Amino acid sequence: MKATAVIVGAGIGGLATAIGLRTAGWEVTVLERWPRIVSAGTALGIRPDAQAALDRLGLGEELRRRTVPYRDALIRTPHGRRLADLPLRRIERRGGSPVLMISRVSLMEMLLRAVGETTIRTGTQITDPVTLHEEHDLVVGADGLRSAVRAAYFDAAPRPRYSGIVAWRGVTGFEPSGFGETWGPGQVFGITPQEPGSTNWYAAVATPQGRRESLDELRARFAGWHDPIPRVLAEADEETVLRHEIHDLSPRLRSFVTGNVALVGDAAHAMTPSLGQGACQALLDAAALADLPAAPRTPADVAIALRAYDARRRRPAQRLVTMSRWMTRLAGTGRLSGARNALLQVLPG
């Protein structure tokens, strides 16, 4: 065997997996359907376990140079009354490091630089994913929510399920006096650090599928909420604000692997962003796959190693999918505050 791997998708999970496999001695090719690699996005919170994954990939020091720690944040009502603290200090105590904030653009820059001489073919539409496993010793589906690899290889593959929520994201030009989330019936607004000198904001609003609200309608939704929310939205620019319908996968996969094919990131466990864990889980997937043997002698060696990857990653990731789904439902409700606050106390660090 030549230890050749093909990765479908050049997002966070795909690039991180390419780095890990290449470091482990595999010959890697990355296929991306877009004409160029898309690095747009706003803030990501990198938790201690995902920081350890980036250490494993040789990127820990650069991560820490580019990030700001996120240690203190409140959950409040629309009028500004404190409901609870976000569990950032608990995450730091358990993990030995604070959550580190970085823009998706900056993280993608890091990953692309570290990929090095790995072959990346953009503008490559995968029309017959089944042929890939005949030409390579390992196939990795890192092609997101609507994964062609998942659809081709996995029986009764889950499909995207609309959460009922549309997420808006942007960057504001001033630093607020405090960070955190504000929860109201059917909608949530959050403000976090992003990078030195940059502040991230996001809104999650209950919206019928297919309905496209304008930025003015979003401003109207949050009119009268506590400062600085109206100011943030007043300064938002229609051309730079990102808007996405939020989906997860249902039902859950029985395995992340089949034969010499493995799924990572959203292709395996797409989740709502309520816990801020999507990028972290993709990085953990990539670090786990980096443990594959560098010189497998037979296809059985690859299959055995992939089953170990599945045993290590599937249950923890799927548990977070479920918890994130519940948090999405509870964060925007005016009822069930007891259940909502109890869930905050058991969220994983």
PDB file of N, CA and C in Angstrom, residues 131-167:
ATOM      1  N   THR A 131     -15.854   6.050  -6.735  1.00  0.00           N
ATOM      2  CA  THR A 131     -14.581   5.702  -7.369  1.00  0.00           C
ATOM      3  C   THR A 131     -13.380   6.110  -6.526  1.00  0.00           C
ATOM      4  N   LEU A 132     -13.581   7.029  -5.594  1.00  0.00           N
ATOM      5  CA  LEU A 132     -12.444   7.516  -4.822  1.00  0.00           C
ATOM      6  C   LEU A 132     -11.799   6.421  -3.993  1.00  0.00           C
ATOM      7  N   HIS A 133     -12.614   5.536  -3.404  1.00  0.00           N
ATOM      8  CA  HIS A 133     -12.031   4.527  -2.523  1.00  0.00           C
ATOM      9  C   HIS A 133     -11.336   3.423  -3.314  1.00  0.00           C
ATOM     10  N   GLU A 134     -11.587   3.362  -4.602  1.00  0.00           N
ATOM     11  CA  GLU A 134     -10.873   2.410  -5.446  1.00  0.00           C
ATOM     12  C   GLU A 134      -9.491   2.938  -5.825  1.00  0.00           C
ATOM     13  N   GLU A 135      -9.316   4.260  -5.780  1.00  0.00           N
ATOM     14  CA  GLU A 135      -8.071   4.891  -6.220  1.00  0.00           C
ATOM     15  C   GLU A 135      -7.169   5.302  -5.063  1.00  0.00           C
ATOM     16  N   HIS A 136      -7.699   5.266  -3.833  1.00  0.00           N
ATOM     17  CA  HIS A 136      -6.926   5.719  -2.672  1.00  0.00           C
ATOM     18  C   HIS A 136      -7.079   4.724  -1.528  1.00  0.00           C
ATOM     19  N   ASP A 137      -6.093   4.728  -0.652  1.00  0.00           N
ATOM     20  CA  ASP A 137      -6.144   3.836   0.509  1.00  0.00           C
ATOM     21  C   ASP A 137      -7.058   4.368   1.604  1.00  0.00           C
ATOM     22  N   LEU A 138      -7.332   5.676   1.580  1.00  0.00           N
ATOM     23  CA  LEU A 138      -8.194   6.298   2.581  1.00  0.00           C
ATOM     24  C   LEU A 138      -8.985   7.427   1.928  1.00  0.00           C
ATOM     25  N   VAL A 139     -10.273   7.478   2.205  1.00  0.00           N
ATOM     26  CA  VAL A 139     -11.136   8.559   1.742  1.00  0.00           C
ATOM     27  C   VAL A 139     -11.711   9.249   2.978  1.00  0.00           C
ATOM     28  N   VAL A 140     -11.584  10.568   3.042  1.00  0.00           N
ATOM     29  CA  VAL A 140     -12.136  11.340   4.157  1.00  0.00           C
ATOM     30  C   VAL A 140     -13.172  12.308   3.614  1.00  0.00           C
ATOM     31  N   GLY A 141     -14.388  12.198   4.090  1.00  0.00           N
ATOM     32  CA  GLY A 141     -15.443  13.141   3.743  1.00  0.00           C
ATOM     33  C   GLY A 141     -15.430  14.295   4.726  1.00  0.00           C
ATOM     34  N   ALA A 142     -14.957  15.443   4.248  1.00  0.00           N
ATOM     35  CA  ALA A 142     -14.955  16.667   5.052  1.00  0.00           C
ATOM     36  C   ALA A 142     -15.763  17.724   4.317  1.00  0.00           C
ATOM     37  N   ASP A 143     -16.808  17.248   3.633  1.00  0.00           N
ATOM     38  CA  ASP A 143     -17.555  18.111   2.712  1.00  0.00           C
ATOM     39  C   ASP A 143     -18.871  18.615   3.282  1.00  0.00           C
ATOM     40  N   GLY A 144     -18.927  18.734   4.599  1.00  0.00           N
ATOM     41  CA  GLY A 144     -19.960  19.528   5.229  1.00  0.00           C
ATOM     42  C   GLY A 144     -21.332  18.902   5.376  1.00  0.00           C
ATOM     43  N   LEU A 145     -22.265  19.779   5.678  1.00  0.00           N
ATOM     44  CA  LEU A 145     -23.631  19.388   6.022  1.00  0.00           C
ATOM     45  C   LEU A 145     -24.262  18.503   4.957  1.00  0.00           C
ATOM     46  N   ARG A 146     -24.111  18.868   3.703  1.00  0.00           N
ATOM     47  CA  ARG A 146     -24.718  18.110   2.594  1.00  0.00           C
ATOM     48  C   ARG A 146     -23.662  17.263   1.898  1.00  0.00           C
ATOM     49  N   SER A 147     -22.981  16.462   2.676  1.00  0.00           N
ATOM     50  CA  SER A 147     -21.835  15.695   2.221  1.00  0.00           C
ATOM     51  C   SER A 147     -22.183  14.703   1.113  1.00  0.00           C
ATOM     52  N   ALA A 148     -21.480  14.830  -0.020  1.00  0.00           N
ATOM     53  CA  ALA A 148     -21.628  13.849  -1.098  1.00  0.00           C
ATOM     54  C   ALA A 148     -21.006  12.519  -0.705  1.00  0.00           C
ATOM     55  N   VAL A 149     -19.930  12.553   0.069  1.00  0.00           N
ATOM     56  CA  VAL A 149     -19.291  11.319   0.525  1.00  0.00           C
ATOM     57  C   VAL A 149     -20.226  10.554   1.443  1.00  0.00           C
ATOM     58  N   ARG A 150     -20.858  11.239   2.376  1.00  0.00           N
ATOM     59  CA  ARG A 150     -21.795  10.575   3.292  1.00  0.00           C
ATOM     60  C   ARG A 150     -22.952   9.952   2.518  1.00  0.00           C
ATOM     61  N   ALA A 151     -23.503  10.678   1.566  1.00  0.00           N
ATOM     62  CA  ALA A 151     -24.631  10.171   0.794  1.00  0.00           C
ATOM     63  C   ALA A 151     -24.247   8.952  -0.037  1.00  0.00           C
ATOM     64  N   ALA A 152     -22.998   8.926  -0.539  1.00  0.00           N
ATOM     65  CA  ALA A 152     -22.577   7.843  -1.425  1.00  0.00           C
ATOM     66  C   ALA A 152     -22.225   6.563  -0.683  1.00  0.00           C
ATOM     67  N   TYR A 153     -21.674   6.683   0.517  1.00  0.00           N
ATOM     68  CA  TYR A 153     -21.095   5.517   1.175  1.00  0.00           C
ATOM     69  C   TYR A 153     -21.895   4.984   2.368  1.00  0.00           C
ATOM     70  N   PHE A 154     -22.752   5.783   2.947  1.00  0.00           N
ATOM     71  CA  PHE A 154     -23.375   5.382   4.202  1.00  0.00           C
ATOM     72  C   PHE A 154     -24.847   5.085   3.987  1.00  0.00           C
ATOM     73  N   ASP A 155     -25.248   3.855   4.338  1.00  0.00           N
ATOM     74  CA  ASP A 155     -26.645   3.455   4.209  1.00  0.00           C
ATOM     75  C   ASP A 155     -27.513   4.268   5.165  1.00  0.00           C
ATOM     76  N   ALA A 156     -28.712   4.613   4.709  1.00  0.00           N
ATOM     77  CA  ALA A 156     -29.657   5.381   5.536  1.00  0.00           C
ATOM     78  C   ALA A 156     -28.983   6.602   6.136  1.00  0.00           C
ATOM     79  N   ALA A 157     -28.205   7.298   5.303  1.00  0.00           N
ATOM     80  CA  ALA A 157     -27.470   8.461   5.788  1.00  0.00           C
ATOM     81  C   ALA A 157     -28.423   9.539   6.280  1.00  0.00           C
ATOM     82  N   PRO A 158     -28.075  10.215   7.372  1.00  0.00           N
ATOM     83  CA  PRO A 158     -28.933  11.295   7.859  1.00  0.00           C
ATOM     84  C   PRO A 158     -28.977  12.451   6.877  1.00  0.00           C
ATOM     85  N   ARG A 159     -30.004  13.244   7.011  1.00  0.00           N
ATOM     86  CA  ARG A 159     -30.166  14.419   6.153  1.00  0.00           C
ATOM     87  C   ARG A 159     -30.200  15.684   6.998  1.00  0.00           C
ATOM     88  N   PRO A 160     -29.901  16.821   6.384  1.00  0.00           N
ATOM     89  CA  PRO A 160     -29.993  18.081   7.121  1.00  0.00           C
ATOM     90  C   PRO A 160     -31.409  18.324   7.626  1.00  0.00           C
ATOM     91  N   ARG A 161     -31.502  18.751   8.863  1.00  0.00           N
ATOM     92  CA  ARG A 161     -32.796  19.066   9.471  1.00  0.00           C
ATOM     93  C   ARG A 161     -32.761  20.532   9.907  1.00  0.00           C
ATOM     94  N   TYR A 162     -33.719  21.298   9.403  1.00  0.00           N
ATOM     95  CA  TYR A 162     -33.757  22.718   9.743  1.00  0.00           C
ATOM     96  C   TYR A 162     -34.120  22.886  11.213  1.00  0.00           C
ATOM     97  N   SER A 163     -33.355  23.705  11.900  1.00  0.00           N
ATOM     98  CA  SER A 163     -33.552  23.907  13.335  1.00  0.00           C
ATOM     99  C   SER A 163     -34.650  24.909  13.658  1.00  0.00           C
ATOM    100  N   GLY A 164     -35.113  25.644  12.639  1.00  0.00           N
ATOM    101  CA  GLY A 164     -36.059  26.728  12.890  1.00  0.00           C
ATOM    102  C   GLY A 164     -35.388  28.053  13.182  1.00  0.00           C
ATOM    103  N   ILE A 165     -34.049  28.069  13.118  1.00  0.00           N
ATOM    104  CA  ILE A 165     -33.272  29.242  13.504  1.00  0.00           C
ATOM    105  C   ILE A 165     -32.451  29.743  12.321  1.00  0.00           C
ATOM    106  N   VAL A 166     -32.414  31.068  12.153  1.00  0.00           N
ATOM    107  CA  VAL A 166     -31.488  31.706  11.233  1.00  0.00           C
ATOM    108  C   VAL A 166     -30.444  32.443  12.061  1.00  0.00           C
ATOM    109  N   ALA A 167     -29.176  32.243  11.706  1.00  0.00           N
ATOM    110  CA  ALA A 167     -28.068  32.902  12.411  1.00  0.00           C
ATOM    111  C   ALA A 167     -27.533  34.050  11.575  1.00  0.00           C
TER     112      ALA A 167
END
